[in-house]
Short mmCIF file of C-alpha atoms in Angstrom, two decimals:
data_model
loop_
_atom_site.label_atom_id
_atom_site.label_comp_id
_atom_site.label_asym_id
_atom_site.label_seq_id
_atom_site.Cartn_x
_atom_site.Cartn_y
_atom_site.Cartn_z
CA MET W 1 16.08 7.87 -22.55
CA ALA W 2 15.49 4.27 -21.58
CA ILE W 3 16.29 2.75 -24.97
CA PRO W 4 19.78 4.28 -25.38
CA LEU W 5 20.64 3.14 -21.86
CA ILE W 6 19.57 -0.39 -22.75
CA VAL W 7 21.66 -0.23 -25.95
CA GLU W 8 24.67 0.99 -24.00
CA ASP W 9 24.14 -1.64 -21.37
CA GLU W 10 23.86 -4.34 -24.02
CA ASN W 11 27.03 -3.20 -25.79
CA GLY W 12 28.81 -3.36 -22.46
CA LEU W 13 27.49 -6.86 -21.80
CA ILE W 14 28.54 -8.02 -25.26
CA GLU W 15 32.04 -6.66 -24.76
CA GLN W 16 32.34 -8.36 -21.36
CA ALA W 17 30.98 -11.63 -22.74
CA ARG W 18 33.41 -11.42 -25.66
CA ARG W 19 36.22 -11.18 -23.13
CA GLY W 20 34.94 -14.35 -21.45
CA ASP W 21 32.59 -13.05 -18.74
CA ARG W 22 30.05 -15.87 -18.28
CA ASN W 23 27.67 -13.84 -16.14
CA ALA W 24 27.45 -11.14 -18.80
CA PHE W 25 26.68 -13.84 -21.35
CA GLY W 26 24.06 -15.27 -18.98
CA GLU W 27 22.38 -11.87 -18.85
CA LEU W 28 22.29 -11.75 -22.66
CA VAL W 29 20.88 -15.28 -22.75
CA SER W 30 18.10 -14.25 -20.35
CA ARG W 31 17.17 -11.38 -22.64
CA TYR W 32 17.14 -13.35 -25.89
CA TYR W 33 15.95 -16.76 -24.67
CA PRO W 34 12.21 -16.06 -25.12
CA GLY W 35 12.70 -15.09 -28.78
CA VAL W 36 15.12 -17.92 -29.48
CA ILE W 37 12.99 -20.65 -27.87
CA ARG W 38 9.91 -19.42 -29.74
CA ILE W 39 11.69 -19.70 -33.07
CA VAL W 40 13.26 -23.06 -32.27
CA TYR W 41 9.96 -24.50 -31.12
CA ARG W 42 8.11 -23.35 -34.22
CA LEU W 43 10.85 -24.76 -36.43
CA CYS W 44 10.95 -28.17 -34.77
CA GLY W 45 7.51 -28.51 -33.13
CA ASP W 46 8.81 -30.47 -30.15
CA THR W 47 8.91 -28.93 -26.66
CA GLY W 48 11.73 -31.05 -25.20
CA LEU W 49 13.82 -30.87 -28.33
CA ALA W 50 13.30 -27.10 -28.50
CA GLU W 51 15.02 -26.54 -25.13
CA ASP W 52 17.95 -28.76 -26.17
CA MET W 53 18.27 -26.89 -29.47
CA ALA W 54 18.08 -23.51 -27.77
CA GLN W 55 20.90 -24.66 -25.50
CA GLU W 56 22.90 -25.81 -28.53
CA ALA W 57 22.31 -22.44 -30.23
CA PHE W 58 23.50 -20.46 -27.20
CA LEU W 59 26.56 -22.71 -26.79
CA ARG W 60 27.47 -22.07 -30.42
CA ALA W 61 26.92 -18.35 -29.85
CA TRP W 62 29.23 -18.41 -26.82
CA LEU W 63 32.01 -20.07 -28.79
CA ALA W 64 31.55 -17.79 -31.80
CA LEU W 65 31.14 -14.58 -29.79
CA PRO W 66 34.74 -13.37 -30.37
CA SER W 67 33.93 -13.19 -34.09
CA PHE W 68 30.73 -11.17 -33.52
CA ARG W 69 31.04 -7.64 -34.92
CA PRO W 70 29.64 -5.24 -32.31
CA GLN W 71 28.19 -2.88 -34.92
CA SER W 72 25.77 -5.58 -36.13
CA SER W 73 22.56 -6.71 -34.45
CA LEU W 74 23.07 -9.33 -31.73
CA ARG W 75 19.47 -10.49 -32.09
CA ASN W 76 19.83 -11.14 -35.82
CA TRP W 77 23.18 -12.84 -35.26
CA LEU W 78 21.67 -15.09 -32.56
CA TYR W 79 18.68 -15.90 -34.74
CA ARG W 80 20.99 -16.91 -37.58
CA ILE W 81 22.87 -19.29 -35.26
CA THR W 82 19.55 -20.55 -33.89
CA VAL W 83 18.08 -21.34 -37.31
CA ASN W 84 21.28 -23.07 -38.44
CA ALA W 85 21.62 -25.10 -35.22
CA THR W 86 17.98 -26.18 -35.34
CA LEU W 87 18.05 -27.18 -38.99
CA ASP W 88 21.28 -29.13 -38.40
CA VAL W 89 19.65 -31.16 -35.62
CA LEU W 90 16.46 -31.67 -37.62
CA ARG W 91 18.46 -32.94 -40.60
CA ARG W 92 20.24 -35.45 -38.37
CA ARG W 93 16.96 -36.82 -37.02
CA LYS W 94 15.05 -36.53 -40.27
CA ASP W 95 13.45 -39.94 -40.00
CA GLU W 96 12.35 -39.73 -36.39
CA PRO W 97 8.68 -38.79 -35.99
CA LEU W 98 8.02 -35.63 -34.04
CA GLU W 99 5.19 -35.91 -31.58
CA ASP W 100 4.91 -33.17 -29.08
CA GLU W 101 3.76 -33.93 -25.56
CA ALA W 102 2.39 -30.41 -25.50
CA ASP W 103 -0.44 -31.52 -27.85
CA ARG W 104 -1.92 -33.50 -24.98
CA MET W 105 -1.64 -30.48 -22.72
CA TYR W 106 -3.56 -28.23 -25.13
CA ALA W 107 -6.17 -30.89 -25.54
CA ASP W 108 -6.56 -31.24 -21.76
CA GLN W 109 -7.09 -27.51 -21.45
CA ALA W 110 -10.07 -27.63 -23.76
CA ALA W 111 -13.62 -27.70 -22.39
CA GLY W 112 -14.87 -31.24 -23.04
CA PRO W 113 -13.69 -34.53 -24.51
CA GLU W 114 -15.12 -33.75 -27.94
CA THR W 115 -13.65 -30.26 -28.08
CA SER W 116 -10.44 -31.68 -26.71
CA LEU W 117 -10.17 -34.16 -29.55
CA ILE W 118 -10.92 -31.54 -32.20
CA GLU W 119 -8.42 -29.13 -30.71
CA LYS W 120 -5.77 -31.85 -30.59
CA GLU W 121 -6.39 -32.67 -34.22
CA ARG W 122 -6.16 -29.01 -35.21
CA VAL W 123 -2.84 -28.56 -33.43
CA ALA W 124 -1.45 -31.75 -34.96
CA LEU W 125 -2.67 -30.71 -38.41
CA LEU W 126 -0.93 -27.37 -38.13
CA ARG W 127 2.31 -28.99 -36.99
CA GLN W 128 2.19 -31.48 -39.86
CA ALA W 129 1.50 -28.71 -42.32
CA MET W 130 4.43 -26.70 -41.00
CA HIS W 131 6.69 -29.73 -41.27
CA SER W 132 5.63 -30.44 -44.81
CA LEU W 133 7.13 -27.10 -45.83
CA PRO W 134 10.67 -27.10 -47.19
CA GLU W 135 13.01 -25.90 -44.45
CA ALA W 136 13.98 -22.78 -46.43
CA ALA W 137 10.36 -21.63 -46.66
CA ARG W 138 9.61 -22.70 -43.08
CA SER W 139 12.54 -20.67 -41.72
CA VAL W 140 11.31 -17.52 -43.44
CA LEU W 141 7.75 -18.09 -42.25
CA VAL W 142 8.80 -18.72 -38.65
CA LEU W 143 11.05 -15.66 -38.53
CA ARG W 144 8.20 -13.54 -39.87
CA GLU W 145 5.29 -14.96 -37.87
CA TYR W 146 7.00 -15.79 -34.58
CA GLY W 147 10.12 -13.63 -34.67
CA SER W 148 8.26 -10.54 -35.99
CA LEU W 149 11.26 -9.71 -38.17
CA SER W 150 10.96 -7.36 -41.13
CA TYR W 151 11.75 -8.70 -44.60
CA GLN W 152 15.08 -6.88 -44.50
CA GLU W 153 15.96 -8.46 -41.16
CA ILE W 154 14.98 -11.92 -42.37
CA ALA W 155 17.16 -11.39 -45.43
CA SER W 156 20.03 -10.44 -43.15
CA VAL W 157 19.52 -13.40 -40.79
CA LEU W 158 19.32 -15.97 -43.59
CA ASP W 159 21.78 -14.19 -45.86
CA ILE W 160 19.39 -14.16 -48.82
CA PRO W 161 17.98 -11.32 -50.96
CA VAL W 162 14.72 -9.63 -49.90
CA GLY W 163 13.11 -10.86 -53.13
CA THR W 164 13.83 -14.43 -52.06
CA VAL W 165 12.29 -13.74 -48.64
CA MET W 166 9.12 -12.55 -50.39
CA SER W 167 8.89 -15.54 -52.72
CA ARG W 168 9.55 -18.08 -49.93
CA LEU W 169 7.01 -16.44 -47.65
CA ASN W 170 4.48 -16.41 -50.48
CA TYR W 171 5.12 -20.10 -51.15
CA ALA W 172 4.85 -21.03 -47.46
CA ARG W 173 1.60 -19.17 -46.80
CA ASN W 174 -0.04 -20.43 -49.98
CA ARG W 175 0.97 -23.99 -49.21
CA LEU W 176 -0.48 -23.68 -45.70
CA ARG W 177 -3.60 -22.14 -47.20
CA GLU W 178 -4.10 -25.31 -49.24
CA LEU W 179 -3.21 -27.72 -46.44
CA LEU W 180 -5.33 -26.01 -43.78
CA LYS W 181 -8.33 -25.24 -45.96
CA GLY W 182 -10.93 -26.88 -43.69
CA ASP W 183 -9.30 -25.55 -40.55
CA LEU W 184 -9.22 -22.03 -41.93
CA LEU W 185 -12.93 -22.22 -42.75
CA GLN W 186 -13.58 -23.13 -39.16
CA LEU W 187 -11.38 -20.29 -37.99
CA GLU W 188 -13.26 -17.90 -40.24
CA ASN W 189 -16.53 -19.05 -38.71
CA GLU W 190 -15.11 -18.56 -35.24
CA TYR W 191 -14.15 -14.99 -36.12
CA ALA W 192 -17.46 -14.27 -37.86
CA MET U 1 -1.39 -8.28 -62.80
CA HIS U 2 -2.62 -11.29 -60.79
CA GLU U 3 0.57 -13.26 -61.32
CA ASP U 4 2.52 -10.56 -59.49
CA MET U 5 -0.08 -10.11 -56.79
CA PRO U 6 0.51 -12.89 -54.20
CA PRO U 7 3.96 -11.67 -53.04
CA LEU U 8 2.60 -8.13 -52.95
CA LEU U 9 -0.42 -9.25 -50.94
CA ASN U 10 1.90 -10.87 -48.42
CA ALA U 11 4.03 -7.73 -48.26
CA TYR U 12 0.84 -5.70 -47.76
CA LEU U 13 -0.30 -8.04 -45.01
CA ASP U 14 3.07 -7.68 -43.27
CA GLY U 15 3.12 -3.88 -43.55
CA GLU U 16 6.07 -3.97 -45.93
CA LEU U 17 4.54 -1.90 -48.72
CA HIS U 18 4.99 1.85 -48.75
CA GLY U 19 4.40 4.88 -50.96
CA ASN U 20 3.23 4.36 -54.51
CA ARG U 21 3.27 0.57 -54.33
CA LEU U 22 0.96 0.66 -51.31
CA ARG U 23 -1.44 3.09 -53.00
CA GLU U 24 -1.44 1.07 -56.23
CA LEU U 25 -2.20 -2.14 -54.36
CA GLU U 26 -4.98 -0.56 -52.33
CA LEU U 27 -6.48 0.82 -55.53
CA HIS U 28 -6.26 -2.64 -57.13
CA LEU U 29 -7.81 -4.30 -54.09
CA SER U 30 -10.77 -1.93 -54.14
CA GLY U 31 -11.69 -3.25 -57.59
CA CYS U 32 -10.59 -6.91 -57.47
CA GLU U 33 -12.61 -9.41 -55.51
CA THR U 34 -10.21 -12.30 -56.23
CA CYS U 35 -7.35 -10.46 -54.60
CA ARG U 36 -9.51 -9.40 -51.68
CA ASN U 37 -10.39 -13.06 -51.08
CA ASP U 38 -6.74 -14.09 -51.40
CA LEU U 39 -5.78 -11.45 -48.88
CA LYS U 40 -8.49 -12.60 -46.49
CA GLU U 41 -7.23 -16.19 -46.67
CA LEU U 42 -3.63 -15.12 -46.17
CA ARG U 43 -4.79 -13.21 -43.10
CA LEU U 44 -6.48 -16.34 -41.80
CA VAL U 45 -3.29 -18.37 -42.31
CA SER U 46 -1.36 -15.78 -40.35
CA ALA U 47 -4.04 -15.69 -37.64
CA ARG U 48 -4.00 -19.50 -37.42
CA LEU U 49 -0.24 -19.49 -36.94
CA GLN U 50 -0.41 -16.77 -34.31
CA ALA U 51 -3.21 -18.57 -32.47
CA ALA U 52 -1.29 -21.85 -32.27
CA PRO U 53 -0.77 -22.61 -28.58
CA ALA U 54 2.75 -22.61 -27.22
CA PRO U 55 3.94 -24.77 -24.33
CA GLN U 56 5.33 -23.43 -21.10
CA PHE U 57 9.08 -23.42 -21.37
CA MET U 58 11.66 -23.21 -18.65
CA PRO U 59 11.86 -19.62 -17.28
CA ALA U 60 14.59 -17.54 -18.93
CA GLY U 61 16.50 -16.99 -15.68
CA ARG U 62 16.71 -20.69 -14.89
CA PHE U 63 17.66 -21.59 -18.45
CA ALA U 64 20.44 -18.97 -18.41
CA SER U 65 21.75 -20.15 -15.02
CA ASN U 66 21.89 -23.79 -16.20
CA LEU U 67 23.55 -22.77 -19.44
CA VAL U 68 26.22 -20.60 -17.81
CA ILE U 69 27.29 -23.53 -15.59
CA ASN U 70 27.74 -25.73 -18.65
CA LEU U 71 29.54 -23.22 -20.87
CA PRO U 72 32.75 -24.70 -22.24
CA ARG U 73 36.01 -22.93 -21.51
CA ARG U 74 36.87 -20.51 -24.28
CA ARG U 75 40.61 -20.14 -24.73
CA MET U 76 41.83 -16.57 -24.57
CA GLY U 77 42.46 -15.19 -28.03
CA GLU U 78 40.44 -17.98 -29.59
CA GLN U 79 38.97 -16.53 -32.75
CA PRO U 80 36.77 -18.55 -35.05
CA ALA U 81 38.06 -18.35 -38.57
CA GLN U 82 36.78 -15.30 -40.39
CA PRO U 83 37.04 -15.28 -44.15
CA GLY U 84 39.46 -12.58 -45.28
CA ALA U 85 40.60 -11.71 -41.74
CA LEU U 86 44.13 -13.05 -42.30
CA ALA U 87 44.39 -11.31 -45.68
CA TRP U 88 43.23 -8.07 -44.06
CA TRP U 89 45.99 -8.12 -41.43
CA LEU U 90 48.56 -9.19 -44.03
CA VAL U 91 47.99 -5.96 -45.99
CA PRO U 92 50.09 -3.67 -43.71
CA ALA U 93 52.81 -6.32 -43.49
CA VAL U 94 52.98 -6.53 -47.29
CA ILE U 95 53.04 -2.73 -47.56
CA LEU U 96 55.89 -2.50 -45.04
CA ALA U 97 57.79 -5.25 -46.87
CA ALA U 98 57.29 -3.35 -50.16
CA TRP U 99 58.57 -0.17 -48.52
CA PHE U 100 61.65 -1.97 -47.21
CA PHE U 101 62.30 -3.50 -50.64
CA VAL U 102 61.93 -0.19 -52.50
CA GLN U 103 64.07 1.63 -49.96
CA THR U 104 66.84 -0.97 -50.24
CA VAL U 105 66.76 -1.02 -54.04
CA PHE U 106 66.96 2.76 -54.31
CA THR U 107 69.66 3.15 -51.67
CA LEU U 108 71.80 0.49 -53.34
CA THR U 109 71.21 1.95 -56.79
CA ASP U 110 72.08 5.46 -55.63
CA ALA U 111 75.22 4.23 -53.90
CA LEU U 112 76.33 2.25 -56.96
CA THR U 113 75.52 5.15 -59.31
CA ALA U 114 77.43 7.63 -57.18
CA ALA U 115 80.37 5.24 -56.91
CA GLN U 116 80.38 4.63 -60.62
CA MET U 117 80.16 8.33 -61.49
CA THR U 118 82.96 9.23 -59.16
CA ASP U 119 84.89 6.32 -60.64
CA LEU U 120 85.30 4.71 -57.22
CA LEU U 121 84.55 1.30 -58.62
CA GLY U 122 86.64 1.77 -61.74
CA GLN U 123 85.65 -0.62 -64.51
CA ALA U 124 83.92 -2.97 -62.07
CA ALA U 125 80.56 -1.19 -62.37
CA ARG U 126 80.53 -0.46 -66.10
CA TRP U 127 77.86 -3.14 -66.52
CA LEU U 128 75.53 -1.13 -64.29
CA ASN U 129 74.05 1.19 -66.89
CA GLY U 130 76.72 1.81 -69.44
CA GLY U 131 77.36 5.35 -68.24
CA GLN U 132 74.75 7.57 -66.66
CA GLU U 133 73.81 10.25 -69.15
CA THR U 134 70.74 12.44 -69.28
CA ILE U 135 69.17 13.11 -72.68
CA TRP U 136 70.35 16.70 -72.73
CA PHE U 137 73.93 15.70 -71.82
CA ALA U 138 73.95 13.08 -74.56
CA ALA U 139 72.70 15.71 -77.05
CA VAL U 140 75.37 18.22 -75.97
CA THR U 141 78.05 15.54 -76.21
CA SER U 142 76.99 14.57 -79.70
CA LEU U 143 76.81 18.20 -80.80
CA LEU U 144 80.09 19.41 -79.33
CA GLY U 145 81.94 16.14 -79.42
CA SER U 146 82.91 14.15 -76.36
CA GLN U 147 86.30 15.86 -76.06
CA VAL U 148 84.77 19.34 -75.76
CA ALA U 149 82.02 18.16 -73.42
CA ALA U 150 84.53 16.38 -71.23
CA SER U 151 86.56 19.56 -70.96
CA GLN U 152 83.56 21.31 -69.32
CA PRO U 153 83.37 19.93 -65.72
CA GLU U 154 80.23 22.01 -64.98
CA LEU U 155 78.34 20.13 -67.67
CA SER U 156 79.43 16.81 -66.25
CA LEU U 157 78.51 17.88 -62.70
CA MET U 158 75.06 19.07 -63.84
CA ASN U 159 74.56 15.74 -65.60
CA THR U 160 75.52 13.84 -62.43
CA LEU U 161 73.23 15.99 -60.27
CA ASN U 162 70.40 15.55 -62.78
CA VAL U 163 70.82 11.75 -62.77
CA LEU U 164 70.85 11.64 -58.96
CA GLY U 165 67.84 14.00 -58.85
CA VAL U 166 65.84 11.70 -61.11
CA HIS U 167 66.75 8.75 -58.87
CA LEU U 168 65.69 10.68 -55.78
CA LEU U 169 62.39 11.68 -57.44
CA ASP U 170 61.72 8.04 -58.40
CA GLY U 171 62.43 6.98 -54.83
CA PHE U 172 60.21 9.72 -53.43
CA LEU U 173 57.30 8.79 -55.72
CA TRP U 174 57.54 5.12 -54.78
CA GLN U 175 57.63 5.97 -51.09
CA ALA U 176 54.71 8.40 -51.45
CA LEU U 177 52.70 5.64 -53.14
CA ILE U 178 53.47 3.23 -50.30
CA VAL U 179 52.59 5.84 -47.65
CA LEU U 180 49.29 6.50 -49.46
CA LEU U 181 48.47 2.79 -49.49
CA TYR U 182 49.26 2.56 -45.78
CA TRP U 183 47.08 5.57 -44.99
CA ALA U 184 44.25 4.06 -47.04
CA TRP U 185 44.52 0.84 -45.02
CA LEU U 186 44.58 2.79 -41.74
CA SER U 187 41.51 4.82 -42.81
CA ILE U 188 39.56 1.68 -43.71
CA TRP U 189 40.61 0.07 -40.42
CA TRP U 190 39.44 3.16 -38.52
CA LEU U 191 36.13 3.33 -40.42
CA ARG U 192 35.44 -0.34 -39.78
CA GLY U 193 35.74 0.18 -36.04
CA ARG U 194 33.90 3.51 -36.03
CA PRO U 195 30.19 2.51 -36.07
CA HIS U 196 30.54 0.76 -32.73
CA SER U 197 32.04 3.78 -30.97
CA MET U 198 29.49 6.06 -32.66
CA LYS U 199 26.67 3.83 -31.46
CA MET U 200 28.05 3.98 -27.95
CA GLU U 201 28.31 7.77 -28.19
CA ASN U 202 24.74 8.08 -29.47
CA ALA U 203 23.55 5.81 -26.71
CA VAL U 204 25.24 7.93 -24.07
CA ASN U 205 24.12 11.25 -25.56
CA GLY U 206 20.61 10.05 -26.30
#
């Protein structure tokens, strides 16, 4: 019984927010922020920028909320706005290097200086590999890996056919497989 | 087979394959080492992505509170442009305008026809249709001669009633068509709004 009540509650919140109730919108933001910030961060790879972009995405959602059709999924609609807002900002700052302060944090958490350096390199390598992907392929990969969306949901969020989702995901994972070859070997050894 | 495999391996990895396709792939995997290795590497890529550390972000409650304070004022009735929305709401207006036009045309035509047949307008309305005659009345006139036909007022009255009846039928058909179009629009409008209320009902009824 809990799920229908949540659905009803959410529909009520959406309706109130559509009519201009800021607190209702704030409640929706609280619910969807973890998913949105995860996607933004994995798309841009920068902690500080991710929070700004999440804010930009929710502001756009607030302004566009009157056009939201209540019978569709709010999560998918928010994710679509999030991906578009993030890619817009990334396009504007295309030439600026992205270096995440969080890399240092992960490194500091590691056991010793040597491990710390290796871990830092691994994190940086992964971020570089992600950023070398075309944004279309990266968006699909991020929605799948970090948004846990089905292919059909990704197709709906990005407004592309499911076949295109499959081919972009295939491209992205194969490209990462090539770029992270050494790292994956290490990971395999860790799992073995 | 191998050219088609990578997207299928990804779909398999993501739990997106079902039924026959799933069984076929599992059968293929049991006999193909290359594909098994590819699948293993794709799994590692996915595991590497999942294992990537994430920073600590601002708590959701605080983020929402900060955001709500900074939300811009949204003007009441402000609706971002939706493609086709204007056209959609123009449909009933166009249908009503068509109804008004048809109604006016038929009323005027009937009035002019009646006036002409009763000779109220004299020669002024001869241009209208050169005399309203049904096919059967024209045939009778040609057979009996206009003098004989004119001497039978019942024939003339039946002709007049027939002409007016055809006009009324035309008018009725046009109006029925317009009403049908309006009902179709109303039905579509109702169906478009229905899923939301159904969802709410389902949510309430469990």
